[in-house]
Coordinates of C-alpha atoms and ligand atoms in Angstrom, one line a residue:
M225 CA 73.0 -25.7 -256.9
D226 CA 74.9 -26.2 -253.9
A227 CA 73.2 -28.6 -252.1
A228 CA 74.9 -27.8 -248.7
R229 CA 73.5 -24.5 -249.0
I230 CA 69.9 -25.7 -249.2
S231 CA 69.6 -26.8 -245.8
H232 CA 69.6 -23.3 -244.6
K233 CA 66.2 -22.8 -245.2
G234 CA 65.7 -25.3 -242.3
L235 CA 67.6 -22.8 -240.0
S236 CA 65.4 -19.7 -241.2
T237 CA 62.5 -18.0 -239.6
L238 CA 59.0 -19.0 -240.3
E239 CA 56.5 -16.4 -239.6
Q240 CA 53.3 -18.2 -240.8
E241 CA 50.8 -19.7 -238.3
V242 CA 48.3 -21.7 -240.2
M243 CA 45.5 -24.3 -239.8
L244 CA 45.1 -26.3 -242.7
D245 CA 42.1 -28.7 -242.7
Q246 CA 43.3 -31.2 -245.1
L247 CA 46.9 -31.6 -246.7
P248 CA 47.4 -32.7 -250.0
V249 CA 48.6 -36.5 -249.7
R250 CA 50.5 -38.4 -252.2
G251 CA 50.2 -42.0 -251.9
T252 CA 48.1 -43.8 -249.2
L253 CA 47.8 -43.6 -245.4
P254 CA 47.2 -46.6 -243.5
A255 CA 43.6 -46.6 -242.5
W256 CA 44.5 -47.4 -238.9
L257 CA 46.6 -44.6 -238.5
T258 CA 44.6 -42.1 -236.1
G259 CA 45.9 -39.5 -233.7
T260 CA 48.0 -36.7 -233.8
L261 CA 51.9 -35.9 -233.8
V262 CA 53.0 -32.9 -231.9
R263 CA 56.4 -31.5 -232.4
N264 CA 58.4 -28.4 -231.5
G265 CA 61.4 -26.6 -232.4
P266 CA 62.9 -23.3 -233.0
A267 CA 61.0 -21.1 -235.5
Q268 CA 62.6 -17.6 -235.1
F269 CA 66.1 -16.7 -235.2
E270 CA 66.4 -13.2 -235.2
V271 CA 64.8 -10.6 -233.3
G272 CA 64.9 -7.0 -235.0
S273 CA 68.8 -6.8 -235.7
Q274 CA 69.8 -9.4 -233.1
A275 CA 70.3 -13.0 -234.1
Y276 CA 70.4 -16.3 -232.1
T277 CA 73.5 -18.2 -232.5
H278 CA 72.4 -21.6 -231.4
W279 CA 70.3 -24.1 -233.0
F280 CA 68.8 -24.8 -229.4
D281 CA 68.1 -21.0 -228.9
G282 CA 65.4 -20.0 -231.6
L283 CA 62.0 -18.9 -230.4
G284 CA 59.8 -22.0 -230.1
M285 CA 57.0 -23.2 -232.3
L286 CA 54.3 -25.8 -231.9
H287 CA 53.3 -28.0 -235.0
K288 CA 50.7 -30.8 -235.2
F289 CA 49.7 -33.2 -237.8
T290 CA 46.2 -35.1 -236.9
F291 CA 45.4 -38.4 -238.8
R292 CA 41.8 -39.4 -239.1
D293 CA 40.2 -41.4 -241.8
G294 CA 43.0 -41.5 -244.3
K295 CA 43.5 -37.8 -244.2
V296 CA 45.8 -35.4 -242.5
S297 CA 45.6 -31.8 -241.2
Y298 CA 48.1 -29.5 -240.0
A299 CA 48.5 -26.5 -237.7
N300 CA 51.4 -24.7 -236.3
K301 CA 51.6 -21.7 -233.8
F302 CA 54.3 -20.0 -231.8
L303 CA 54.9 -20.8 -228.3
K304 CA 53.8 -17.6 -226.2
S305 CA 56.5 -17.9 -224.0
K306 CA 57.5 -14.8 -222.0
A307 CA 60.7 -14.9 -224.2
Y308 CA 58.8 -14.5 -227.2
Q309 CA 56.3 -12.0 -225.8
K310 CA 58.9 -9.6 -224.8
A311 CA 60.8 -10.2 -228.0
R312 CA 57.7 -9.1 -229.8
E313 CA 57.0 -6.2 -227.6
T314 CA 60.6 -4.7 -227.6
G315 CA 61.9 -6.2 -231.0
R316 CA 65.0 -7.2 -229.2
I317 CA 66.1 -10.3 -227.7
S318 CA 65.0 -9.0 -224.3
Y319 CA 65.8 -11.5 -221.8
T320 CA 68.7 -10.7 -219.8
E321 CA 70.8 -13.4 -221.0
F322 CA 70.5 -12.6 -224.7
A323 CA 70.5 -8.9 -224.5
T324 CA 73.8 -8.6 -222.4
D325 CA 75.3 -11.3 -224.4
P326 CA 73.9 -12.4 -227.7
C327 CA 76.4 -15.1 -228.0
R328 CA 75.2 -17.1 -225.1
T329 CA 74.5 -20.9 -225.5
L330 CA 72.0 -23.1 -224.2
F331 CA 74.2 -23.8 -221.2
E332 CA 74.2 -20.2 -220.4
R333 CA 70.4 -19.8 -221.1
V334 CA 69.9 -22.7 -218.7
F335 CA 72.1 -21.3 -215.7
T336 CA 70.5 -18.0 -215.9
L337 CA 68.0 -19.3 -213.7
F338 CA 70.4 -17.9 -210.9
T339 CA 69.4 -14.3 -212.4
P340 CA 65.8 -13.0 -212.1
K341 CA 64.9 -13.6 -215.7
F342 CA 65.4 -16.9 -217.2
S343 CA 64.1 -18.1 -220.6
D344 CA 60.9 -20.2 -220.7
N345 CA 61.4 -20.9 -224.5
A346 CA 60.1 -24.5 -224.1
V347 CA 61.5 -25.5 -227.3
V348 CA 63.0 -29.2 -227.0
N349 CA 60.0 -31.9 -226.4
I350 CA 56.4 -32.2 -225.9
T351 CA 54.7 -34.4 -222.9
R352 CA 51.6 -35.0 -221.1
I353 CA 51.8 -34.0 -217.3
A354 CA 48.3 -34.7 -215.3
D355 CA 46.5 -35.0 -218.7
R356 CA 47.6 -31.7 -220.0
F357 CA 49.9 -31.1 -222.7
V358 CA 53.3 -29.5 -222.1
A359 CA 56.1 -28.1 -224.1
L360 CA 59.7 -29.0 -222.4
T361 CA 63.1 -27.4 -222.3
E362 CA 66.0 -27.8 -220.0
V363 CA 65.0 -25.5 -217.4
P364 CA 62.1 -27.1 -215.1
I365 CA 59.4 -25.1 -216.5
A366 CA 56.8 -26.8 -218.5
L367 CA 54.5 -24.5 -220.8
E368 CA 51.1 -25.8 -221.1
F369 CA 49.1 -25.5 -224.5
D370 CA 45.8 -26.5 -225.8
V371 CA 46.3 -29.3 -228.1
E372 CA 43.3 -28.3 -230.3
T373 CA 44.2 -24.6 -231.0
L374 CA 47.9 -24.7 -230.0
E375 CA 47.4 -21.6 -228.1
T376 CA 49.7 -21.3 -225.0
I377 CA 48.0 -21.5 -221.6
G378 CA 50.8 -20.7 -219.3
V379 CA 53.4 -22.1 -217.0
F380 CA 52.4 -25.7 -215.5
D381 CA 52.4 -25.4 -211.8
Y382 CA 53.7 -28.5 -209.9
E383 CA 52.1 -29.2 -206.9
D384 CA 55.1 -29.8 -204.7
T385 CA 58.4 -27.9 -203.5
I386 CA 61.0 -30.2 -205.2
G387 CA 63.9 -27.7 -206.2
G388 CA 66.1 -27.6 -208.9
H389 CA 67.6 -25.3 -211.6
T390 CA 68.1 -27.8 -214.7
T391 CA 66.2 -30.8 -215.7
T392 CA 65.8 -33.0 -219.1
A393 CA 63.1 -32.6 -221.6
H394 CA 63.2 -36.3 -222.1
P395 CA 61.2 -37.6 -219.2
H396 CA 60.7 -41.3 -219.3
Y397 CA 57.5 -43.2 -218.6
D398 CA 57.4 -46.2 -216.3
P399 CA 54.4 -48.5 -217.0
V400 CA 54.5 -50.5 -213.6
W401 CA 54.5 -47.1 -211.4
R402 CA 52.2 -45.7 -214.1
S403 CA 54.5 -42.5 -213.7
A404 CA 56.7 -40.2 -215.7
I405 CA 60.1 -40.3 -214.2
N406 CA 62.5 -37.0 -214.5
F407 CA 65.2 -35.4 -212.4
V408 CA 66.2 -31.5 -211.6
T409 CA 69.7 -30.7 -211.0
Q410 CA 70.1 -28.4 -208.0
F411 CA 72.8 -26.0 -207.7
S412 CA 71.9 -24.3 -204.3
P413 CA 71.8 -24.2 -201.6
D414 CA 73.8 -27.3 -202.5
R415 CA 74.3 -29.4 -205.4
R416 CA 72.0 -32.2 -205.8
Y417 CA 70.3 -34.5 -208.8
N418 CA 66.6 -34.8 -207.2
V419 CA 65.2 -37.9 -209.1
Y420 CA 61.2 -38.0 -209.0
R421 CA 58.3 -39.6 -210.5
I422 CA 54.9 -38.0 -211.1
P423 CA 52.0 -40.4 -211.1
N424 CA 49.5 -40.4 -213.9
G425 CA 46.8 -37.7 -213.2
S426 CA 48.8 -36.0 -210.7
A427 CA 50.8 -32.5 -210.8
Q428 CA 52.7 -33.6 -207.8
R429 CA 56.4 -35.0 -208.1
R430 CA 57.6 -37.5 -205.5
L431 CA 61.1 -37.7 -204.7
I432 CA 62.9 -41.0 -205.4
A433 CA 66.4 -40.1 -204.7
S434 CA 68.4 -37.0 -203.8
I435 CA 71.8 -37.5 -204.7
P436 CA 74.6 -35.0 -203.6
V437 CA 76.9 -34.4 -206.3
S438 CA 80.0 -32.1 -206.2
E439 CA 80.2 -31.1 -209.9
P440 CA 76.9 -31.8 -211.7
A441 CA 77.2 -32.7 -215.4
Y442 CA 75.3 -31.8 -218.3
M443 CA 72.7 -34.3 -219.2
H444 CA 70.3 -34.1 -222.0
S445 CA 68.7 -37.6 -221.2
F446 CA 68.9 -40.7 -219.1
A447 CA 67.9 -44.3 -219.0
I448 CA 65.4 -46.5 -217.1
T449 CA 65.1 -50.4 -217.0
E450 CA 62.6 -52.4 -215.1
R451 CA 64.3 -51.8 -211.7
Y452 CA 66.7 -48.8 -212.2
I453 CA 67.1 -45.4 -213.4
I454 CA 70.3 -44.7 -214.8
L455 CA 72.0 -41.0 -215.1
T456 CA 74.7 -40.9 -217.5
E457 CA 77.3 -38.2 -216.2
C458 CA 79.6 -37.3 -219.0
P459 CA 82.7 -35.2 -217.9
F460 CA 81.2 -32.0 -219.3
V461 CA 80.6 -30.6 -215.6
A462 CA 79.6 -27.4 -213.6
D463 CA 82.4 -26.4 -211.2
V464 CA 80.1 -23.8 -210.3
D465 CA 80.7 -21.0 -208.2
V466 CA 77.4 -19.5 -207.9
R467 CA 78.3 -16.2 -206.7
N468 CA 80.0 -15.7 -210.2
V469 CA 76.8 -16.5 -212.0
I470 CA 74.8 -14.2 -210.0
L471 CA 77.3 -11.3 -210.8
G472 CA 76.6 -12.2 -214.6
K473 CA 79.9 -14.1 -215.6
P474 CA 78.8 -16.4 -218.5
F475 CA 78.2 -19.8 -217.4
I476 CA 79.8 -21.4 -220.0
S477 CA 83.0 -20.5 -218.3
N478 CA 82.1 -22.7 -215.4
L479 CA 81.0 -25.8 -217.5
K480 CA 84.2 -27.8 -218.1
W481 CA 85.3 -30.9 -220.3
K482 CA 87.2 -32.9 -217.7
P483 CA 87.9 -36.3 -219.6
E484 CA 90.2 -37.3 -216.9
R485 CA 87.2 -37.7 -214.7
G486 CA 85.8 -40.3 -217.0
T487 CA 82.0 -41.0 -217.5
R488 CA 80.1 -42.1 -214.6
F489 CA 76.7 -44.0 -214.4
T490 CA 74.9 -43.2 -211.4
V491 CA 72.4 -46.3 -210.9
I492 CA 69.3 -45.6 -209.0
R493 CA 67.3 -48.4 -207.6
K494 CA 63.7 -47.7 -208.0
E495 CA 62.5 -49.7 -205.3
D496 CA 64.4 -47.8 -202.2
G497 CA 66.5 -45.0 -204.1
A498 CA 69.7 -47.0 -203.3
V499 CA 72.4 -45.4 -205.6
R500 CA 75.6 -46.9 -207.1
T501 CA 77.9 -45.6 -209.4
F502 CA 80.0 -47.0 -212.3
E503 CA 82.9 -45.5 -214.2
T504 CA 84.2 -46.0 -217.8
E505 CA 86.1 -43.9 -220.2
A506 CA 85.2 -40.2 -221.1
F507 CA 82.5 -39.7 -224.0
A508 CA 79.6 -37.2 -224.7
T509 CA 76.1 -37.9 -225.6
F510 CA 72.8 -36.2 -225.8
H511 CA 70.6 -39.5 -226.5
H512 CA 70.0 -42.7 -224.8
V513 CA 68.7 -45.2 -227.1
N514 CA 67.1 -47.7 -224.6
A515 CA 68.5 -49.8 -221.6
F516 CA 67.5 -53.2 -220.1
E517 CA 68.4 -55.7 -217.6
H518 CA 70.1 -58.9 -218.6
D519 CA 71.8 -61.5 -216.7
G520 CA 73.1 -59.7 -214.0
E521 CA 74.0 -56.7 -216.1
I522 CA 72.4 -53.2 -217.0
V523 CA 72.7 -52.9 -220.6
I524 CA 72.8 -49.1 -221.8
D525 CA 72.5 -48.3 -225.5
L526 CA 73.4 -44.5 -226.5
A527 CA 74.7 -42.3 -229.2
A528 CA 78.1 -41.4 -228.2
Y529 CA 80.5 -38.6 -229.5
P530 CA 84.0 -38.5 -228.7
D531 CA 84.3 -35.4 -226.9
A532 CA 82.8 -32.0 -225.7
S533 CA 82.6 -30.1 -229.1
V534 CA 79.2 -31.2 -229.9
Y535 CA 78.3 -29.6 -226.8
T536 CA 80.4 -26.2 -227.4
Y537 CA 80.7 -25.9 -231.3
D538 CA 79.0 -28.2 -233.5
F539 CA 75.4 -27.1 -233.1
Y540 CA 76.0 -23.3 -233.4
L541 CA 74.0 -21.9 -236.2
E542 CA 77.4 -20.7 -238.0
Q543 CA 78.5 -24.4 -238.0
L544 CA 75.1 -25.8 -239.1
R545 CA 74.7 -23.1 -242.1
S546 CA 78.4 -23.8 -243.1
T547 CA 78.8 -25.1 -246.8
T548 CA 82.0 -26.9 -246.1
Q549 CA 81.2 -28.7 -243.0
T550 CA 78.9 -31.7 -242.3
I551 CA 76.9 -32.1 -239.3
A552 CA 78.6 -34.2 -236.4
L553 CA 77.3 -37.5 -236.0
P554 CA 77.5 -39.8 -233.1
H555 CA 77.7 -43.7 -233.1
L556 CA 75.6 -46.3 -231.4
R557 CA 77.7 -47.8 -228.4
R558 CA 76.6 -50.5 -225.8
Y559 CA 77.6 -50.2 -222.0
R560 CA 77.4 -53.3 -220.0
L561 CA 77.3 -52.6 -216.2
C562 CA 78.0 -55.7 -214.1
L563 CA 75.8 -55.6 -210.9
H564 CA 78.3 -58.3 -209.3
D565 CA 81.6 -56.9 -209.7
G566 CA 81.2 -53.3 -210.8
R567 CA 82.8 -53.5 -214.0
V568 CA 81.8 -51.6 -217.1
A569 CA 82.2 -53.2 -220.8
A570 CA 81.7 -51.0 -223.9
E571 CA 81.1 -52.3 -227.5
A572 CA 80.2 -50.5 -230.8
L573 CA 76.7 -51.6 -231.9
A574 CA 76.7 -50.7 -235.6
A575 CA 78.7 -49.1 -238.1
E576 CA 76.1 -46.7 -239.0
P577 CA 76.0 -43.4 -237.1
L578 CA 72.6 -42.1 -235.8
E579 CA 71.2 -39.3 -234.1
L580 CA 67.7 -38.4 -232.6
P581 CA 67.1 -42.2 -231.9
C582 CA 63.7 -43.5 -231.8
I583 CA 62.5 -47.1 -230.7
D584 CA 59.0 -48.6 -230.2
Y585 CA 58.9 -46.7 -226.9
G586 CA 56.0 -48.0 -225.5
R587 CA 56.7 -51.8 -225.9
Y588 CA 60.4 -51.8 -225.6
N589 CA 61.7 -49.1 -223.6
G590 CA 63.5 -50.8 -220.5
Q591 CA 63.2 -54.2 -222.4
P592 CA 65.5 -56.0 -224.8
Y593 CA 64.8 -54.9 -228.2
Q594 CA 66.2 -54.9 -231.5
L595 CA 65.4 -51.9 -233.6
V596 CA 66.3 -48.2 -233.6
Y597 CA 65.4 -45.4 -236.2
G598 CA 67.3 -42.4 -236.6
V599 CA 68.9 -39.9 -238.7
N600 CA 72.2 -39.5 -240.2
L601 CA 74.1 -38.5 -243.4
H602 CA 74.1 -40.2 -246.9
R603 CA 77.7 -41.7 -247.3
A604 CA 78.5 -40.4 -250.7
R605 CA 76.3 -37.3 -250.5
P606 CA 77.0 -35.6 -246.7
Q607 CA 75.7 -32.3 -246.3
S608 CA 75.6 -29.6 -243.5
F609 CA 72.5 -31.3 -242.0
Y610 CA 70.9 -34.8 -241.8
N611 CA 69.7 -35.6 -245.0
Q612 CA 68.8 -39.5 -244.6
L613 CA 66.7 -41.4 -242.5
V614 CA 68.0 -45.0 -241.3
K615 CA 66.8 -48.2 -239.4
V616 CA 69.3 -50.1 -237.7
A617 CA 69.2 -53.5 -236.3
V618 CA 71.5 -53.0 -233.2
Q619 CA 72.8 -56.3 -232.8
T620 CA 73.4 -57.3 -236.5
G621 CA 74.1 -53.6 -237.8
D622 CA 71.6 -54.3 -240.7
T623 CA 70.6 -50.9 -242.0
L624 CA 67.9 -49.8 -244.2
R625 CA 68.0 -46.2 -245.5
W626 CA 65.7 -43.4 -246.9
Y627 CA 67.1 -40.8 -248.8
E628 CA 65.9 -38.2 -251.4
E629 CA 68.0 -35.9 -252.9
D630 CA 68.2 -32.4 -251.2
C631 CA 65.8 -33.7 -248.7
F632 CA 66.4 -33.1 -245.0
P633 CA 64.6 -35.3 -242.5
G634 CA 63.8 -34.8 -238.7
E635 CA 63.5 -37.2 -236.0
P636 CA 61.6 -40.3 -236.9
V637 CA 58.8 -41.0 -234.9
F638 CA 57.7 -44.7 -234.7
V639 CA 53.7 -45.4 -234.6
R640 CA 52.8 -49.0 -233.8
A641 CA 50.1 -50.9 -235.9
P642 CA 47.4 -51.7 -233.8
T643 CA 47.6 -55.3 -234.5
A644 CA 51.6 -55.4 -234.4
A645 CA 53.3 -58.6 -233.6
A646 CA 56.9 -57.8 -235.2
E647 CA 59.0 -54.9 -233.6
D648 CA 58.8 -53.0 -236.9
D649 CA 54.9 -53.2 -237.6
G650 CA 53.9 -49.9 -237.9
V651 CA 54.8 -46.6 -239.6
I652 CA 57.8 -44.0 -239.4
L653 CA 56.7 -40.4 -239.3
S654 CA 59.3 -37.7 -240.2
V655 CA 58.9 -33.9 -241.0
V656 CA 61.2 -33.7 -244.0
L657 CA 62.4 -30.2 -245.7
D658 CA 62.6 -30.6 -249.3
G659 CA 65.2 -28.3 -250.2
K660 CA 64.3 -28.1 -254.0
T661 CA 61.1 -26.5 -253.2
N662 CA 61.9 -25.1 -249.8
T663 CA 58.9 -26.7 -248.3
S664 CA 58.1 -29.4 -245.9
F665 CA 56.1 -32.6 -246.0
L666 CA 55.3 -35.3 -243.6
L667 CA 56.8 -38.5 -244.8
V668 CA 55.0 -41.8 -243.8
L669 CA 57.3 -44.8 -244.3
D670 CA 56.5 -48.3 -243.7
A671 CA 58.7 -49.2 -240.6
A672 CA 59.4 -52.7 -241.8
T673 CA 60.6 -52.2 -245.5
F674 CA 61.4 -48.5 -245.1
T675 CA 59.5 -47.4 -248.1
E676 CA 57.3 -44.6 -248.7
L677 CA 53.6 -45.2 -248.0
A678 CA 52.8 -41.3 -248.4
R679 CA 53.6 -37.8 -248.0
A680 CA 51.6 -34.9 -246.8
E681 CA 52.6 -31.6 -248.4
I682 CA 52.6 -28.1 -246.6
T683 CA 53.2 -24.8 -248.3
H684 CA 55.9 -23.6 -246.2
H685 CA 59.0 -24.9 -244.8
I686 CA 59.0 -26.0 -241.3
P687 CA 62.5 -25.2 -239.4
F688 CA 64.7 -28.1 -238.3
G689 CA 63.4 -28.8 -235.0
F690 CA 64.2 -31.8 -232.2
H691 CA 61.4 -34.0 -230.8
G692 CA 57.5 -34.7 -230.8
Q693 CA 55.3 -37.3 -229.7
F694 CA 52.6 -39.1 -231.3
F695 CA 49.6 -39.0 -229.3
G696 CA 47.2 -42.0 -230.7
D697 CA 44.3 -41.5 -228.3
M698 CA 43.5 -38.2 -229.1
V699 CA 41.2 -38.0 -232.1
Ligands
LIG752 CO1 66.8 -34.5 -227.2

């Protein structure tokens, strides 16, 4: 069997919505593992005779695995977004952006906010705002859902007037402020990054800084330290003439790779919103790993790609389904911004490439740390999709790997053991597609040894998703 082709199943539609009280488990789940992993991702890649063309574009589905008393249950349900409902009603990809141009990408979808209809297909990540569960995407529309039933409740209403047209699905949490932090990019009436926090239990965003920007950059994530918020502006920027967008010109033609600009780190001091900019050579990124302050420097670790092809080419379904291409992989890179002289130093962190990075977020985000988990490709057996989980010590480069033939793991999620002392005292959860059976299982690894503790098997495949969160207080 052609191994590269097997991963196609992970990019194919899942129709079934199920609730399974108790999954068969091979191995033994840790007795302390209690809580719920909630994930989302695309699950429908065609509507009628039309097909979505980009991994980010399929209609979103929620999945949850609940752990209690050594057992695990599973449920999944489509997000009942307007985009989903309209597709079901009409049998077509009905939103203006898709119907008029089925080749549209994430970026075009994002920027169709300038038109009356924009997609609320919140497919990227999960978080909680004001103690409510929401699914997130890169337009600032959060879709609230009931975590027990996975039913969609509706658009989450912020109780403020902060303007903006795009955002990240990677909000941070600041334990001192007891607030989530994120930003929205505003394209009209003028162009700004509006950086805000939203305190625990509140639905009201509070502006930290509103930063004018002539050419807003596409940013998928950002970083925070104890005192700073860092926006990493890769030179994939919107040289937007808003009138063109309103007239229906595809937005992608307005997003340009301008490597001569270099990459800019816009650093915002939390205390007073003061802004300072640092510059370095051009690179592209989706995900920051972590950032922290050390000895007069801001240290930023991220997964770097050399150029914009990761935005404009690599994650199209045609490429991901290719039997001849392997998925693009970024490398871990550390940037050090000197607060005294403004200089930026860059260094490679480890030889092992790594995407969908995960750390012990609760304990180490914004702090010095050693370990990152992620996905990449088996060196001798690369395939068209991630086929290996890795654990990398960022400074030594020491790496542990989990690989099983024709298995395709998703984003690892670290869950700390309740009595944890060491940074890796806990488990890694990952939804894995077994290409041999075309069904998925939830893999539980000992984070320290990277060996399998257990797997809980379900009867269908779970299409390749992006992100999720583990909520330990939820059972
Ligand atoms: Co992401």
